[in-house]
GROMACS .gro file of C-alpha atoms in nm:
model
  449
    1MET     CA    1  -1.572   0.270  -0.783
    2SER     CA    2  -1.181   0.337  -0.662
    3ALA     CA    3  -1.002   0.222  -0.346
    4GLY     CA    4  -1.046   0.533  -0.108
    5GLY     CA    5  -1.312   0.668  -0.274
    6THR     CA    6  -1.700   0.685  -0.353
    7GLY     CA    7  -1.816   0.524  -0.605
    8ARG     CA    8  -2.172   0.398  -0.750
    9VAL     CA    9  -2.223   0.049  -0.920
   10GLU     CA   10  -2.556  -0.103  -1.049
   11ALA     CA   11  -2.632  -0.455  -1.031
   12ASP     CA   12  -2.565  -0.661  -1.354
   13ARG     CA   13  -2.835  -0.705  -1.594
   14GLY     CA   14  -2.683  -1.046  -1.757
   15ASP     CA   15  -2.805  -1.324  -1.576
   16ALA     CA   16  -2.886  -1.613  -1.834
   17GLY     CA   17  -3.212  -1.768  -1.807
   18GLY     CA   18  -3.368  -1.439  -1.616
   19VAL     CA   19  -3.754  -1.632  -1.566
   20ARG     CA   20  -3.536  -1.997  -1.437
   21THR     CA   21  -3.360  -1.722  -1.201
   22ALA     CA   22  -3.689  -1.599  -1.094
   23LEU     CA   23  -3.843  -1.911  -1.013
   24ALA     CA   24  -3.525  -2.055  -0.851
   25GLY     CA   25  -3.555  -1.769  -0.602
   26LEU     CA   26  -3.892  -1.865  -0.466
   27THR     CA   27  -3.855  -1.936  -0.102
   28THR     CA   28  -4.006  -2.250   0.108
   29ARG     CA   29  -4.323  -2.054   0.129
   30GLY     CA   30  -4.320  -1.946  -0.228
   31ARG     CA   31  -4.307  -2.318  -0.351
   32SER     CA   32  -4.572  -2.434  -0.112
   33PHE     CA   33  -4.815  -2.146  -0.201
   34LEU     CA   34  -4.765  -2.261  -0.583
   35ALA     CA   35  -4.818  -2.616  -0.526
   36ALA     CA   36  -5.125  -2.556  -0.325
   37GLY     CA   37  -5.270  -2.336  -0.635
   38ILE     CA   38  -5.180  -2.607  -0.879
   39ALA     CA   39  -5.346  -2.844  -0.668
   40ALA     CA   40  -5.644  -2.695  -0.592
   41ALA     CA   41  -5.663  -2.606  -0.958
   42VAL     CA   42  -5.685  -2.979  -1.039
   43CYS     CA   43  -5.908  -3.046  -0.812
   44ALA     CA   44  -6.151  -2.762  -0.942
   45TYR     CA   45  -6.112  -2.913  -1.297
   46VAL     CA   46  -6.169  -3.272  -1.184
   47LEU     CA   47  -6.483  -3.165  -0.933
   48GLY     CA   48  -6.601  -2.894  -1.176
   49GLN     CA   49  -6.571  -2.627  -0.894
   50SER     CA   50  -6.523  -2.265  -1.010
   51ASP     CA   51  -6.480  -2.123  -0.660
   52LEU     CA   52  -6.184  -2.370  -0.607
   53LEU     CA   53  -6.072  -2.241  -0.909
   54ARG     CA   54  -6.048  -1.926  -0.831
   55VAL     CA   55  -5.860  -1.990  -0.496
   56GLY     CA   56  -5.602  -2.196  -0.735
   57LEU     CA   57  -5.545  -1.950  -0.935
   58LEU     CA   58  -5.453  -1.695  -0.676
   59LEU     CA   59  -5.233  -1.915  -0.485
   60ALA     CA   60  -5.040  -1.989  -0.791
   61VAL     CA   61  -5.068  -1.642  -0.932
   62LEU     CA   62  -4.911  -1.477  -0.585
   63PRO     CA   63  -4.591  -1.649  -0.571
   64LEU     CA   64  -4.507  -1.584  -0.965
   65LEU     CA   65  -4.641  -1.216  -0.965
   66CYS     CA   66  -4.367  -1.177  -0.638
   67ALA     CA   67  -4.094  -1.323  -0.785
   68ALA     CA   68  -4.186  -1.133  -1.158
   69VAL     CA   69  -4.194  -0.788  -0.982
   70LEU     CA   70  -3.873  -0.877  -0.748
   71TYR     CA   71  -3.696  -0.973  -1.053
   72ARG     CA   72  -3.770  -0.659  -1.234
   73THR     CA   73  -3.677  -0.397  -0.950
   74ARG     CA   74  -3.377  -0.582  -0.811
   75HIS     CA   75  -3.177  -0.370  -1.100
   76ARG     CA   76  -3.289  -0.072  -0.943
   77VAL     CA   77  -3.081  -0.079  -0.667
   78THR     CA   78  -2.741   0.064  -0.658
   79GLY     CA   79  -2.457   0.046  -0.381
   80SER     CA   80  -2.135   0.176  -0.322
   81ARG     CA   81  -1.832   0.113  -0.117
   82ARG     CA   82  -1.578   0.363   0.028
   83LEU     CA   83  -1.247   0.246   0.254
   84SER     CA   84  -1.101   0.504   0.504
   85PRO     CA   85  -0.824   0.486   0.465
   86ALA     CA   86  -0.722   0.275   0.186
   87ARG     CA   87  -0.363   0.239   0.308
   88VAL     CA   88  -0.342   0.104   0.673
   89PRO     CA   89  -0.013  -0.027   0.839
   90ALA     CA   90  -0.029  -0.374   0.951
   91ALA     CA   91  -0.251  -0.430   1.266
   92GLY     CA   92  -0.392  -0.108   1.203
   93GLU     CA   93  -0.763  -0.086   1.154
   94ALA     CA   94  -0.975   0.029   0.824
   95ARG     CA   95  -1.354   0.109   0.839
   96VAL     CA   96  -1.545   0.003   0.505
   97HIS     CA   97  -1.841   0.213   0.456
   98LEU     CA   98  -2.134   0.101   0.263
   99ARG     CA   99  -2.426   0.272   0.102
  100MET     CA  100  -2.731   0.114  -0.080
  101ASP     CA  101  -2.982   0.359  -0.278
  102ASN     CA  102  -3.318   0.256  -0.416
  103VAL     CA  103  -3.333   0.445  -0.750
  104SER     CA  104  -3.686   0.227  -0.835
  105ARG     CA  105  -4.035   0.412  -0.764
  106LEU     CA  106  -4.141   0.071  -0.541
  107PRO     CA  107  -4.030   0.028  -0.188
  108THR     CA  108  -3.808  -0.281  -0.146
  109GLY     CA  109  -3.852  -0.562   0.093
  110LEU     CA  110  -3.605  -0.697   0.330
  111LEU     CA  111  -3.291  -0.636   0.191
  112MET     CA  112  -2.948  -0.849   0.336
  113LEU     CA  113  -2.598  -0.700   0.251
  114GLN     CA  114  -2.291  -0.921   0.264
  115ASP     CA  115  -1.979  -0.811   0.134
  116ARG     CA  116  -1.675  -1.061   0.074
  117VAL     CA  117  -1.351  -1.018   0.247
  118PRO     CA  118  -1.031  -1.252   0.278
  119TYR     CA  119  -1.060  -1.457   0.619
  120VAL     CA  120  -0.720  -1.286   0.705
  121LEU     CA  121  -0.939  -0.956   0.747
  122GLY     CA  122  -1.190  -1.097   0.967
  123PRO     CA  123  -1.542  -1.260   0.944
  124ARG     CA  124  -1.762  -1.203   0.676
  125PRO     CA  125  -1.969  -0.889   0.733
  126ARG     CA  126  -2.370  -0.913   0.700
  127PHE     CA  127  -2.625  -0.653   0.739
  128VAL     CA  128  -2.996  -0.648   0.755
  129LEU     CA  129  -3.171  -0.388   0.610
  130ASP     CA  130  -3.518  -0.275   0.636
  131ARG     CA  131  -3.764  -0.176   0.389
  132VAL     CA  132  -3.633   0.110   0.198
  133GLU     CA  133  -3.843   0.372   0.006
  134PRO     CA  134  -3.823   0.486  -0.328
  135GLY     CA  135  -3.552   0.701  -0.356
  136GLY     CA  136  -3.429   0.663  -0.007
  137ARG     CA  137  -3.062   0.503   0.110
  138ARG     CA  138  -2.904   0.275   0.393
  139GLU     CA  139  -2.583   0.333   0.526
  140VAL     CA  140  -2.345   0.084   0.721
  141SER     CA  141  -2.003   0.008   0.800
  142TYR     CA  142  -1.776  -0.227   0.929
  143ARG     CA  143  -1.382  -0.263   1.083
  144VAL     CA  144  -1.133  -0.483   0.895
  145ARG     CA  145  -0.742  -0.533   1.011
  146SER     CA  146  -0.464  -0.746   0.917
  147ASP     CA  147  -0.176  -0.837   1.097
  148LEU     CA  148   0.012  -0.955   0.756
  149ARG     CA  149   0.101  -0.678   0.506
  150GLY     CA  150  -0.040  -0.741   0.150
  151ARG     CA  151  -0.327  -0.619  -0.072
  152TYR     CA  152  -0.635  -0.725  -0.032
  153PRO     CA  153  -0.983  -0.727  -0.234
  154LEU     CA  154  -1.301  -0.640  -0.097
  155GLY     CA  155  -1.627  -0.754  -0.273
  156PRO     CA  156  -1.787  -0.754  -0.451
  157LEU     CA  157  -2.089  -0.682  -0.248
  158GLN     CA  158  -2.388  -0.909  -0.256
  159LEU     CA  159  -2.748  -0.856  -0.187
  160ARG     CA  160  -3.058  -1.059  -0.124
  161LEU     CA  161  -3.359  -0.916  -0.196
  162THR     CA  162  -3.697  -1.057  -0.060
  163ASP     CA  163  -4.069  -0.913  -0.168
  164PRO     CA  164  -4.317  -0.821   0.162
  165PHE     CA  165  -4.484  -1.133   0.159
  166GLY     CA  166  -4.176  -1.387   0.188
  167MET     CA  167  -4.229  -1.529  -0.152
  168CYS     CA  168  -3.941  -1.468  -0.346
  169GLU     CA  169  -3.529  -1.431  -0.253
  170LEU     CA  170  -3.301  -1.341  -0.511
  171THR     CA  171  -2.907  -1.277  -0.455
  172ARG     CA  172  -2.748  -1.060  -0.664
  173SER     CA  173  -2.318  -0.969  -0.684
  174PHE     CA  174  -2.234  -0.619  -0.793
  175SER     CA  175  -1.929  -0.586  -1.006
  176ALA     CA  176  -1.691  -0.360  -0.837
  177TYR     CA  177  -1.498  -0.409  -0.575
  178ASP     CA  178  -1.199  -0.208  -0.399
  179THR     CA  179  -0.825  -0.317  -0.265
  180LEU     CA  180  -0.737  -0.224   0.089
  181THR     CA  181  -0.309  -0.216   0.101
  182VAL     CA  182  -0.162  -0.319   0.424
  183ILE     CA  183   0.180  -0.160   0.418
  184PRO     CA  184   0.466  -0.230   0.698
  185ARG     CA  185   0.438  -0.103   1.053
  186THR     CA  186   0.685   0.171   1.093
  187GLU     CA  187   0.877   0.266   1.402
  188PRO     CA  188   0.945   0.656   1.458
  189LEU     CA  189   1.314   0.737   1.435
  190THR     CA  190   1.569   0.987   1.598
  191PRO     CA  191   1.706   1.246   1.376
  192VAL     CA  192   2.062   1.190   1.320
  193ARG     CA  193   2.339   1.305   1.076
  194PHE     CA  194   2.574   1.033   0.928
  195SER     CA  195   2.935   1.124   0.786
  196GLY     CA  196   2.849   1.096   0.440
  197SER     CA  197   2.477   1.123   0.379
  198ALA     CA  198   2.516   1.505   0.229
  199LYS     CA  199   2.714   1.531  -0.124
  200GLY     CA  200   2.693   1.897  -0.165
  201TYR     CA  201   2.435   2.221  -0.086
  202GLY     CA  202   2.370   2.572  -0.240
  203ASP     CA  203   2.670   2.717  -0.380
  204GLY     CA  204   2.868   2.390  -0.403
  205ARG     CA  205   2.557   2.286  -0.646
  206GLN     CA  206   2.560   2.615  -0.841
  207ARG     CA  207   2.963   2.571  -0.868
  208SER     CA  208   2.937   2.203  -1.004
  209LEU     CA  209   2.642   2.323  -1.265
  210ALA     CA  210   2.840   2.608  -1.386
  211LEU     CA  211   3.158   2.362  -1.483
  212ALA     CA  212   2.924   2.171  -1.645
  213GLY     CA  213   2.794   2.467  -1.871
  214GLU     CA  214   2.434   2.464  -1.738
  215ASP     CA  215   2.283   2.818  -1.803
  216ASP     CA  216   2.065   2.787  -1.503
  217VAL     CA  217   2.289   3.000  -1.281
  218ILE     CA  218   2.356   3.256  -1.500
  219PRO     CA  219   2.137   3.588  -1.460
  220ARG     CA  220   1.788   3.613  -1.622
  221GLY     CA  221   1.564   3.871  -1.721
  222TYR     CA  222   1.367   4.081  -1.487
  223ARG     CA  223   1.003   3.924  -1.430
  224HIS     CA  224   0.694   4.098  -1.257
  225GLY     CA  225   0.739   3.980  -0.901
  226ASP     CA  226   1.105   3.961  -0.856
  227ASP     CA  227   1.256   4.127  -0.554
  228LEU     CA  228   1.466   4.403  -0.634
  229ARG     CA  229   1.754   4.281  -0.400
  230ARG     CA  230   1.847   3.987  -0.661
  231VAL     CA  231   1.923   4.276  -0.965
  232HIS     CA  232   2.262   4.201  -1.092
  233TRP     CA  233   2.365   4.555  -1.184
  234ARG     CA  234   2.668   4.437  -1.376
  235SER     CA  235   2.470   4.249  -1.573
  236THR     CA  236   2.207   4.479  -1.638
  237ALA     CA  237   2.440   4.735  -1.775
  238ARG     CA  238   2.576   4.499  -2.029
  239HIS     CA  239   2.245   4.375  -2.175
  240GLY     CA  240   2.085   4.706  -2.157
  241GLU     CA  241   1.767   4.577  -1.934
  242LEU     CA  242   1.716   4.482  -1.564
  243MET     CA  243   1.840   4.080  -1.529
  244VAL     CA  244   1.799   3.922  -1.169
  245ARG     CA  245   2.016   3.669  -1.023
  246ARG     CA  246   1.842   3.318  -1.022
  247GLU     CA  247   1.768   3.116  -0.702
  248GLU     CA  248   2.029   2.887  -0.579
  249GLN     CA  249   1.929   2.496  -0.640
  250PRO     CA  250   2.064   2.298  -0.342
  251ARG     CA  251   2.140   1.938  -0.406
  252ARG     CA  252   1.914   1.700  -0.189
  253SER     CA  253   2.080   1.470   0.021
  254ARG     CA  254   2.018   1.108  -0.141
  255CYS     CA  255   2.006   0.774   0.014
  256THR     CA  256   1.944   0.423  -0.086
  257VAL     CA  257   1.807   0.167   0.130
  258LEU     CA  258   1.903  -0.168   0.009
  259LEU     CA  259   1.666  -0.455   0.122
  260ASP     CA  260   1.785  -0.837   0.112
  261THR     CA  261   1.486  -1.055  -0.020
  262ARG     CA  262   1.678  -1.371  -0.049
  263ALA     CA  263   1.492  -1.668   0.068
  264VAL     CA  264   1.826  -1.870   0.164
  265GLY     CA  265   1.884  -1.548   0.396
  266TYR     CA  266   1.627  -1.597   0.660
  267GLU     CA  267   1.444  -1.870   0.837
  268GLY     CA  268   1.093  -1.863   0.980
  269ALA     CA  269   0.774  -1.690   0.875
  270GLY     CA  270   0.464  -1.464   0.982
  271PRO     CA  271   0.484  -1.124   1.176
  272ASP     CA  272   0.736  -1.184   1.405
  273SER     CA  273   1.019  -1.359   1.163
  274ALA     CA  274   1.373  -1.174   1.079
  275PHE     CA  275   1.253  -1.087   0.729
  276GLU     CA  276   0.911  -0.923   0.839
  277TRP     CA  277   1.154  -0.732   1.073
  278ALA     CA  278   1.370  -0.605   0.763
  279VAL     CA  279   1.059  -0.489   0.583
  280SER     CA  280   0.941  -0.266   0.813
  281ALA     CA  281   1.256  -0.162   0.941
  282ALA     CA  282   1.345  -0.053   0.535
  283ALA     CA  283   1.024   0.107   0.534
  284SER     CA  284   1.116   0.309   0.875
  285VAL     CA  285   1.409   0.416   0.743
  286LEU     CA  286   1.233   0.528   0.392
  287THR     CA  287   0.995   0.737   0.569
  288HIS     CA  288   1.198   0.866   0.839
  289LEU     CA  289   1.459   0.988   0.579
  290LEU     CA  290   1.177   1.153   0.334
  291GLU     CA  291   1.091   1.354   0.624
  292GLN     CA  292   1.438   1.436   0.662
  293GLY     CA  293   1.420   1.583   0.303
  294PHE     CA  294   1.645   1.290   0.166
  295SER     CA  295   1.581   1.176  -0.199
  296VAL     CA  296   1.563   0.821  -0.128
  297ARG     CA  297   1.541   0.494  -0.344
  298LEU     CA  298   1.440   0.132  -0.253
  299LEU     CA  299   1.702  -0.129  -0.387
  300THR     CA  300   1.632  -0.521  -0.380
  301ASP     CA  301   1.884  -0.770  -0.409
  302GLY     CA  302   1.746  -0.849  -0.742
  303GLY     CA  303   1.899  -0.516  -0.858
  304THR     CA  304   1.523  -0.353  -0.846
  305SER     CA  305   1.500  -0.012  -0.787
  306VAL     CA  306   1.176   0.176  -0.668
  307PRO     CA  307   1.103   0.409  -0.781
  308GLY     CA  308   1.421   0.445  -0.999
  309GLU     CA  309   1.598   0.727  -1.157
  310GLY     CA  310   1.448   1.077  -1.256
  311ALA     CA  311   1.566   1.264  -1.500
  312ASP     CA  312   1.813   1.449  -1.287
  313GLY     CA  313   1.980   1.172  -1.157
  314LEU     CA  314   1.776   1.156  -0.820
  315ALA     CA  315   1.570   0.914  -0.697
  316GLY     CA  316   1.196   0.969  -0.578
  317SER     CA  317   1.139   1.205  -0.314
  318GLY     CA  318   0.781   1.334  -0.262
  319PRO     CA  319   0.444   1.165  -0.167
  320ASP     CA  320   0.394   0.982  -0.470
  321ALA     CA  321   0.734   0.809  -0.460
  322ALA     CA  322   0.682   0.714  -0.100
  323GLY     CA  323   0.358   0.584  -0.180
  324LEU     CA  324   0.503   0.391  -0.454
  325MET     CA  325   0.753   0.244  -0.229
  326MET     CA  326   0.534   0.149   0.083
  327ASP     CA  327   0.315  -0.036  -0.193
  328THR     CA  328   0.635  -0.259  -0.308
  329LEU     CA  329   0.724  -0.305   0.050
  330ALA     CA  330   0.360  -0.400   0.121
  331VAL     CA  331   0.400  -0.732  -0.125
  332ILE     CA  332   0.750  -0.771  -0.175
  333ASP     CA  333   0.825  -1.187  -0.097
  334HIS     CA  334   1.134  -1.347  -0.099
  335SER     CA  335   1.331  -1.396  -0.389
  336GLY     CA  336   1.508  -1.703  -0.554
  337ASP     CA  337   1.858  -1.545  -0.602
  338THR     CA  338   2.118  -1.681  -0.439
  339GLY     CA  339   2.315  -1.374  -0.457
  340LEU     CA  340   2.383  -0.962  -0.435
  341SER     CA  341   2.577  -0.902  -0.733
  342ARG     CA  342   2.317  -0.791  -0.908
  343ALA     CA  343   2.240  -0.527  -0.651
  344TYR     CA  344   2.590  -0.445  -0.637
  345ASP     CA  345   2.583  -0.373  -1.059
  346ALA     CA  346   2.284  -0.157  -0.978
  347LEU     CA  347   2.494   0.106  -0.765
  348ARG     CA  348   2.760   0.068  -0.963
  349GLY     CA  349   2.684   0.379  -1.173
  350GLY     CA  350   2.786   0.639  -0.919
  351ASN     CA  351   2.813   0.809  -0.598
  352GLU     CA  352   2.525   0.644  -0.382
  353GLY     CA  353   2.542   0.895  -0.115
  354LEU     CA  354   2.425   0.715   0.204
  355LEU     CA  355   2.358   0.320   0.170
  356VAL     CA  356   2.138   0.164   0.430
  357ALA     CA  357   2.163  -0.220   0.401
  358PHE     CA  358   1.906  -0.488   0.588
  359LEU     CA  359   2.061  -0.811   0.508
  360GLY     CA  360   1.996  -1.158   0.580
  361ASP     CA  361   2.249  -1.427   0.616
  362LEU     CA  362   2.602  -1.364   0.443
  363ASP     CA  363   2.840  -1.648   0.344
  364GLU     CA  364   3.167  -1.553   0.246
  365GLY     CA  365   3.129  -1.440  -0.115
  366GLN     CA  366   2.842  -1.245  -0.063
  367ALA     CA  367   3.037  -1.037   0.253
  368ALA     CA  368   3.278  -0.980  -0.007
  369VAL     CA  369   3.020  -0.838  -0.239
  370VAL     CA  370   2.863  -0.643   0.065
  371ALA     CA  371   3.199  -0.497   0.155
  372ARG     CA  372   3.260  -0.358  -0.200
  373MET     CA  373   2.935  -0.198  -0.195
  374ARG     CA  374   3.096   0.052   0.035
  375GLN     CA  375   3.330   0.204  -0.246
  376ARG     CA  376   2.994   0.331  -0.420
  377SER     CA  377   2.865   0.496  -0.118
  378GLY     CA  378   2.927   0.864   0.062
  379GLY     CA  379   2.847   0.629   0.409
  380ALA     CA  380   2.713   0.287   0.478
  381LEU     CA  381   2.512   0.097   0.735
  382ALA     CA  382   2.456  -0.257   0.758
  383PHE     CA  383   2.179  -0.411   0.985
  384VAL     CA  384   2.262  -0.810   0.946
  385LEU     CA  385   2.030  -1.044   1.046
  386ASP     CA  386   2.148  -1.378   1.115
  387PRO     CA  387   1.928  -1.679   1.143
  388ASP     CA  388   2.115  -1.797   1.452
  389ALA     CA  389   1.954  -1.502   1.670
  390TRP     CA  390   1.642  -1.512   1.532
  391THR     CA  391   1.521  -1.920   1.511
  392ARG     CA  392   1.805  -2.036   1.719
  393GLY     CA  393   1.756  -1.836   2.028
  394THR     CA  394   2.165  -1.697   2.002
  395ALA     CA  395   2.160  -1.370   2.188
  396GLY     CA  396   2.419  -1.101   2.269
  397GLU     CA  397   2.717  -1.006   2.081
  398PRO     CA  398   2.834  -1.271   1.836
  399ALA     CA  399   3.243  -1.378   1.926
  400PRO     CA  400   3.492  -1.280   1.769
  401GLY     CA  401   3.618  -1.568   1.603
  402SER     CA  402   3.232  -1.676   1.499
  403ARG     CA  403   3.094  -1.685   1.163
  404ARG     CA  404   2.858  -1.391   1.258
  405GLY     CA  405   3.174  -1.227   1.398
  406GLU     CA  406   3.399  -1.277   1.082
  407ARG     CA  407   3.092  -1.111   0.882
  408LEU     CA  408   3.050  -0.819   1.066
  409ARG     CA  409   3.450  -0.808   1.089
  410LEU     CA  410   3.483  -0.805   0.711
  411LEU     CA  411   3.223  -0.535   0.684
  412ARG     CA  412   3.383  -0.309   0.924
  413GLU     CA  413   3.685  -0.336   0.789
  414ALA     CA  414   3.552  -0.244   0.444
  415GLY     CA  415   3.423   0.086   0.596
  416TRP     CA  416   3.066  -0.044   0.684
  417THR     CA  417   2.879   0.036   1.009
  418ALA     CA  418   2.766  -0.333   1.075
  419LEU     CA  419   2.563  -0.395   1.342
  420ASP     CA  420   2.400  -0.756   1.434
  421VAL     CA  421   2.021  -0.752   1.507
  422PRO     CA  422   1.906  -0.982   1.802
  423ARG     CA  423   1.580  -1.107   1.768
  424GLY     CA  424   1.265  -0.823   1.858
  425ALA     CA  425   1.530  -0.506   1.862
  426ALA     CA  426   1.411  -0.208   1.867
  427LEU     CA  427   1.522  -0.021   1.544
  428ASN     CA  428   1.544   0.318   1.690
  429GLU     CA  429   1.800   0.182   1.958
  430LEU     CA  430   1.981   0.056   1.676
  431TRP     CA  431   1.935   0.358   1.465
  432ARG     CA  432   2.113   0.539   1.748
  433GLN     CA  433   2.387   0.271   1.833
  434ALA     CA  434   2.476   0.307   1.447
  435ASP     CA  435   2.525   0.697   1.504
  436ARG     CA  436   2.730   0.686   1.799
  437GLU     CA  437   2.931   0.386   1.595
  438ARG     CA  438   2.978   0.591   1.293
  439SER     CA  439   3.063   0.903   1.494
  440GLY     CA  440   3.362   0.731   1.645
  441LEU     CA  441   3.437   0.579   1.344
  442THR     CA  442   3.490   0.936   1.174
  443GLY     CA  443   3.630   1.068   1.451
  444VAL     CA  444   3.917   0.784   1.423
  445ALA     CA  445   3.972   0.843   1.060
  446GLY     CA  446   3.975   1.191   1.077
  447GLU     CA  447   3.696   1.310   0.854
  448ALA     CA  448   3.481   1.589   0.920
  449PRO     CA  449   3.108   1.517   1.051
   0.00000   0.00000   0.00000
């Protein structure tokens, strides 16, 4: 049974000591009947009363018979779980659908269904199901919600079976479980065009391939269904058969989102902490750029790249890549690194297009490392989350001579569009502010937008 899908499991038969397990499930009523039956049989033997012996045997056999029947029929009950959806943003709700099927030829007694869930998702759900007829089914559902991102196991499902007389109760656990992934919350962003985000489209891409000797830009043979307007007559005359021009292959804009996860760069914890804001902001930018047609990757301070480089040198650009990055952000945590040098090394392979960085506290050395990253990108945006602004209540633009101001000045002089992030800031407002500042910077530098 997979998360988000419908599956079916059957109770495990492998309990050691089946008879002992069945007898241990006798209720107070069942134990009382058994004790009364034994006592009546002993008295009948001592007094020589055969009628009392029959009564004693009936009282003793009834709970044992119920336990035996219940022990045999409990393996014929199957269950399934379905998540809708299996991936939700923090503070969002998911619904869990449970289904029980009685695949035996005998009806069940009263059933109590219980699913195991982590405490952060809410109370443990319990349901009481009426008698299920042979071949019948029962369906129930419950909701789960978490303000904290992460991966949470659901299950295994537990089922408590009882016989019609209430003589015996047996609890069984199913073997399957599902996983609910709580991803960071994302904020819709205004579409903007940062200088340096695109590195060539259309004909420029074809010329670069031609210089590299790629044969994908030369005419090819005509295939059924090709548009006749694409026929390359000169090549047709030379080869003696119809030749058509290949489709242009535009190069996708690419972007790297750098997320600083160093524990020394942040203070505080919880959904409103600076680190959680950075994770949520990185998820928002990744989602926005994928919707804008970018090829993006997620890079951490440790140099780990998700989803990694493809065969064409580009990072991921599709629903699979988006899901992989969101799953990574769902469980990402603080790293033990103290510097950003490994992230810088991961950027040294070539031009990275647009670089968007979410940074924690920077000392002088790490600010210099970040400044050098600008040389490996076509455009660079930095959102700096300083602990003073998040844990000590320091608000407003940092003073020019302060430590925060000096770090921002160093990044801006290196060509970064660097913004200080105050506590509780709206990412879309900062995103638009970065666009305005970047436009002013390119106008001063004389760059083409």
